[in-house]
mmCIF file of C-alpha atoms in Angstrom:
data_model
loop_
_atom_site.group_PDB
_atom_site.id
_atom_site.type_symbol
_atom_site.label_atom_id
_atom_site.label_comp_id
_atom_site.label_asym_id
_atom_site.label_seq_id
_atom_site.Cartn_x
_atom_site.Cartn_y
_atom_site.Cartn_z
ATOM 1 C CA MET A 1 -45.861 13.768 49.012
ATOM 2 C CA VAL A 2 -45.834 11.812 45.862
ATOM 3 C CA ILE A 3 -42.836 11.681 44.086
ATOM 4 C CA SER A 4 -42.572 9.110 40.751
ATOM 5 C CA PHE A 5 -39.460 7.761 39.864
ATOM 6 C CA ILE A 6 -39.976 6.273 35.981
ATOM 7 C CA SER A 7 -37.244 4.945 34.163
ATOM 8 C CA ILE A 8 -37.456 5.452 30.291
ATOM 9 C CA GLU A 9 -35.097 3.648 28.495
ATOM 10 C CA THR A 10 -32.945 3.018 31.827
ATOM 11 C CA SER A 11 -32.543 7.646 32.099
ATOM 12 C CA PRO A 12 -33.285 8.648 35.928
ATOM 13 C CA VAL A 13 -36.469 10.551 35.879
ATOM 14 C CA ILE A 14 -38.166 12.546 38.631
ATOM 15 C CA GLN A 15 -41.272 14.294 38.343
ATOM 16 C CA LEU A 16 -42.919 15.914 41.209
ATOM 17 C CA HIS A 17 -46.614 15.693 41.214
ATOM 18 C CA PRO A 18 -47.975 19.412 41.228
ATOM 19 C CA GLN A 19 -49.062 21.033 44.306
ATOM 20 C CA LEU A 20 -47.037 18.720 46.725
ATOM 21 C CA ALA A 21 -43.617 20.391 47.293
ATOM 22 C CA LYS A 22 -45.369 22.794 49.237
ATOM 23 C CA SER A 23 -43.138 26.006 48.476
ATOM 24 C CA VAL A 24 -39.859 24.009 49.425
ATOM 25 C CA ILE A 25 -37.558 21.737 46.767
ATOM 26 C CA PRO A 26 -37.722 18.303 48.472
ATOM 27 C CA SER A 27 -33.996 18.364 50.214
ATOM 28 C CA PHE A 28 -33.373 14.485 48.961
ATOM 29 C CA LEU A 29 -32.725 16.147 45.718
ATOM 30 C CA PHE A 30 -29.123 18.003 46.899
ATOM 31 C CA ARG A 31 -28.077 14.097 46.773
ATOM 32 C CA GLN A 32 -28.996 13.260 42.995
ATOM 33 C CA TYR A 33 -25.929 13.349 40.797
ATOM 34 C CA ASP A 34 -27.479 11.572 37.471
ATOM 35 C CA LEU A 35 -30.582 12.715 37.017
ATOM 36 C CA ARG A 36 -31.928 13.081 33.187
ATOM 37 C CA VAL A 37 -35.317 14.422 33.477
ATOM 38 C CA VAL A 38 -36.632 16.634 36.271
ATOM 39 C CA ASP A 39 -40.475 17.846 35.815
ATOM 40 C CA LEU A 40 -40.994 20.209 39.017
ATOM 41 C CA ARG A 41 -43.722 22.548 37.277
ATOM 42 C CA TYR A 42 -46.742 24.091 39.311
ATOM 43 C CA ASN A 43 -45.441 23.087 42.488
ATOM 44 C CA ASP A 44 -45.344 26.807 43.912
ATOM 45 C CA LEU A 45 -41.747 26.460 44.851
ATOM 46 C CA THR A 46 -40.352 29.793 46.087
ATOM 47 C CA ARG A 47 -36.407 30.893 46.998
ATOM 48 C CA ASP A 48 -33.733 31.177 44.370
ATOM 49 C CA VAL A 49 -33.315 29.668 40.945
ATOM 50 C CA PRO A 50 -31.735 26.258 42.187
ATOM 51 C CA THR A 51 -28.729 26.159 39.700
ATOM 52 C CA TRP A 52 -27.273 23.808 41.768
ATOM 53 C CA LEU A 53 -29.096 21.084 40.108
ATOM 54 C CA LEU A 54 -27.710 21.403 37.152
ATOM 55 C CA ASP A 55 -24.036 21.518 38.818
ATOM 56 C CA ASN A 56 -25.171 18.421 40.415
ATOM 57 C CA ASN A 57 -26.708 16.986 37.393
ATOM 58 C CA THR A 58 -24.645 17.220 34.409
ATOM 59 C CA LYS A 59 -26.176 15.107 32.248
ATOM 60 C CA LEU A 60 -29.717 16.119 32.527
ATOM 61 C CA GLU A 61 -31.688 16.393 29.293
ATOM 62 C CA TYR A 62 -34.876 18.151 30.924
ATOM 63 C CA LEU A 63 -35.652 20.448 33.147
ATOM 64 C CA SER A 64 -38.539 22.219 34.151
ATOM 65 C CA PHE A 65 -39.580 24.600 37.001
ATOM 66 C CA GLU A 66 -42.585 26.159 34.811
ATOM 67 C CA SER A 67 -45.330 27.769 36.980
ATOM 68 C CA ASN A 68 -43.848 28.065 40.214
ATOM 69 C CA SER A 69 -42.807 31.081 42.092
ATOM 70 C CA LEU A 70 -38.606 30.957 41.954
ATOM 71 C CA THR A 71 -37.078 34.168 42.356
ATOM 72 C CA GLY A 72 -33.433 35.775 41.686
ATOM 73 C CA VAL A 73 -31.576 35.455 38.326
ATOM 74 C CA LEU A 74 -30.444 32.590 36.464
ATOM 75 C CA ASP A 75 -27.016 32.817 37.851
ATOM 76 C CA PHE A 76 -25.084 29.843 35.830
ATOM 77 C CA ARG A 77 -21.123 29.352 36.387
ATOM 78 C CA SER A 78 -19.694 30.455 33.067
ATOM 79 C CA ASN A 79 -17.329 27.580 33.063
ATOM 80 C CA SER A 80 -20.174 24.759 33.068
ATOM 81 C CA LYS A 81 -21.114 22.692 30.133
ATOM 82 C CA HIS A 82 -24.425 20.933 29.864
ATOM 83 C CA PHE A 83 -24.260 19.022 26.709
ATOM 84 C CA HIS A 84 -27.169 16.648 27.206
ATOM 85 C CA MET A 85 -29.623 19.073 27.609
ATOM 86 C CA LEU A 86 -32.429 19.886 25.135
ATOM 87 C CA LEU A 87 -35.332 21.459 26.864
ATOM 88 C CA LEU A 88 -35.037 24.131 29.644
ATOM 89 C CA ASP A 89 -38.338 25.347 31.205
ATOM 90 C CA PHE A 90 -38.102 28.164 33.989
ATOM 91 C CA SER A 91 -41.681 29.823 32.550
ATOM 92 C CA SER A 92 -44.092 31.669 35.060
ATOM 93 C CA ASN A 93 -41.795 32.377 38.057
ATOM 94 C CA CYS A 94 -40.232 35.739 39.158
ATOM 95 C CA ILE A 95 -37.013 35.624 37.250
ATOM 96 C CA HIS A 96 -34.951 38.653 36.954
ATOM 97 C CA ARG A 97 -32.158 40.855 35.309
ATOM 98 C CA GLU A 98 -30.384 39.730 32.623
ATOM 99 C CA LEU A 99 -29.515 36.752 30.844
ATOM 100 C CA PRO A 100 -25.804 35.570 31.149
ATOM 101 C CA PRO A 101 -24.035 36.632 28.113
ATOM 102 C CA PHE A 102 -22.417 33.087 27.677
ATOM 103 C CA ILE A 103 -25.790 31.386 28.422
ATOM 104 C CA GLY A 104 -25.824 29.371 24.869
ATOM 105 C CA SER A 105 -22.317 28.434 25.624
ATOM 106 C CA ILE A 106 -23.244 26.477 28.723
ATOM 107 C CA PHE A 107 -26.350 24.635 26.435
ATOM 108 C CA PRO A 108 -24.978 23.949 23.198
ATOM 109 C CA ARG A 109 -27.255 21.297 22.202
ATOM 110 C CA LEU A 110 -30.687 23.208 23.799
ATOM 111 C CA GLU A 111 -33.877 22.883 21.440
ATOM 112 C CA VAL A 112 -36.597 24.427 23.558
ATOM 113 C CA LEU A 113 -36.333 27.171 25.841
ATOM 114 C CA ASN A 114 -39.055 28.941 27.557
ATOM 115 C CA LEU A 115 -38.334 31.808 29.879
ATOM 116 C CA SER A 116 -41.978 33.716 29.458
ATOM 117 C CA GLY A 117 -43.479 35.143 32.117
ATOM 118 C CA ASN A 118 -40.683 36.477 34.298
ATOM 119 C CA ALA A 119 -39.210 39.937 34.432
ATOM 120 C CA LEU A 120 -36.068 39.324 32.382
ATOM 121 C CA GLN A 121 -34.587 42.321 30.887
ATOM 122 C CA ASP A 122 -31.833 41.507 28.057
ATOM 123 C CA TRP A 123 -31.176 38.808 25.940
ATOM 124 C CA ILE A 124 -27.768 37.777 24.707
ATOM 125 C CA GLY A 125 -26.667 34.435 23.858
ATOM 126 C CA GLU A 126 -26.334 32.151 20.566
ATOM 127 C CA PHE A 127 -27.978 29.045 20.622
ATOM 128 C CA PRO A 128 -26.841 26.798 17.794
ATOM 129 C CA SER A 129 -29.364 24.259 18.472
ATOM 130 C CA LEU A 130 -32.458 26.431 19.631
ATOM 131 C CA VAL A 131 -35.904 25.409 17.742
ATOM 132 C CA THR A 132 -38.313 26.960 20.110
ATOM 133 C CA LEU A 133 -37.880 30.002 22.158
ATOM 134 C CA SER A 134 -40.222 31.842 24.310
ATOM 135 C CA LEU A 135 -39.569 35.041 25.858
ATOM 136 C CA SER A 136 -43.405 36.314 25.594
ATOM 137 C CA SER A 137 -44.052 38.707 29.306
ATOM 138 C CA ASN A 138 -40.925 39.991 30.210
ATOM 139 C CA HIS A 139 -39.344 43.233 30.334
ATOM 140 C CA PHE A 140 -37.151 43.244 27.225
ATOM 141 C CA ASP A 141 -37.276 46.986 25.334
ATOM 142 C CA GLY A 142 -35.849 48.445 22.126
ATOM 143 C CA VAL A 143 -34.995 46.325 18.770
ATOM 144 C CA VAL A 144 -34.978 42.739 17.966
ATOM 145 C CA PRO A 145 -31.249 41.827 18.938
ATOM 146 C CA THR A 146 -29.516 41.320 16.057
ATOM 147 C CA GLY A 147 -28.298 37.893 17.631
ATOM 148 C CA PHE A 148 -31.900 36.224 16.567
ATOM 149 C CA CYS A 149 -30.294 36.298 13.026
ATOM 150 C CA LYS A 150 -27.971 33.696 14.229
ATOM 151 C CA LEU A 151 -30.622 31.335 15.462
ATOM 152 C CA ASN A 152 -30.477 29.072 12.292
ATOM 153 C CA GLU A 153 -32.434 26.404 13.016
ATOM 154 C CA LEU A 154 -35.379 28.504 15.103
ATOM 155 C CA CYS A 155 -38.668 27.623 13.798
ATOM 156 C CA PHE A 156 -41.083 28.831 16.772
ATOM 157 C CA LEU A 157 -40.283 32.629 18.279
ATOM 158 C CA ASP A 158 -42.567 34.162 21.065
ATOM 159 C CA PHE A 159 -41.717 37.571 22.557
ATOM 160 C CA LEU A 160 -45.398 38.670 22.749
ATOM 161 C CA THR A 161 -46.582 41.496 25.198
ATOM 162 C CA THR A 162 -43.023 42.611 25.447
ATOM 163 C CA LYS A 163 -41.202 46.019 23.718
ATOM 164 C CA LEU A 164 -39.228 44.438 21.554
ATOM 165 C CA ALA A 165 -39.537 46.601 17.807
#
């Protein structure tokens, strides 16, 4: 297993090279508490969404689990706040059900949210700083939620292959 520790302006960064985790999140991550960037894309990680990584690292700015096989729900604690988070990517996994209604208040400075390629069913949330939102290939149905009108900074919206009208 090859793990890169990169220092960008003294910010702790972890990038796990693709296909080296072999379906399991490395146990040393349970003991990390000051990470800024975690990139675990393309590692075929399985099991539940590891929201504990956010709880342990409140200064995270970038978190990507793109193209894994994570299952379950995005079960964030309603009282948690991640003021530093700018990019959150859980695309191409097996996440299902609804998003927590308070998700926008957990990530007040979030600029990029990519949840495409999952099995999410409902969109609720306000993100005052969101610039890019990708929700394509989910199970959204019905009309575009009125909450989208409150995304004042939004420049890119992708909800192709959903049943939103």
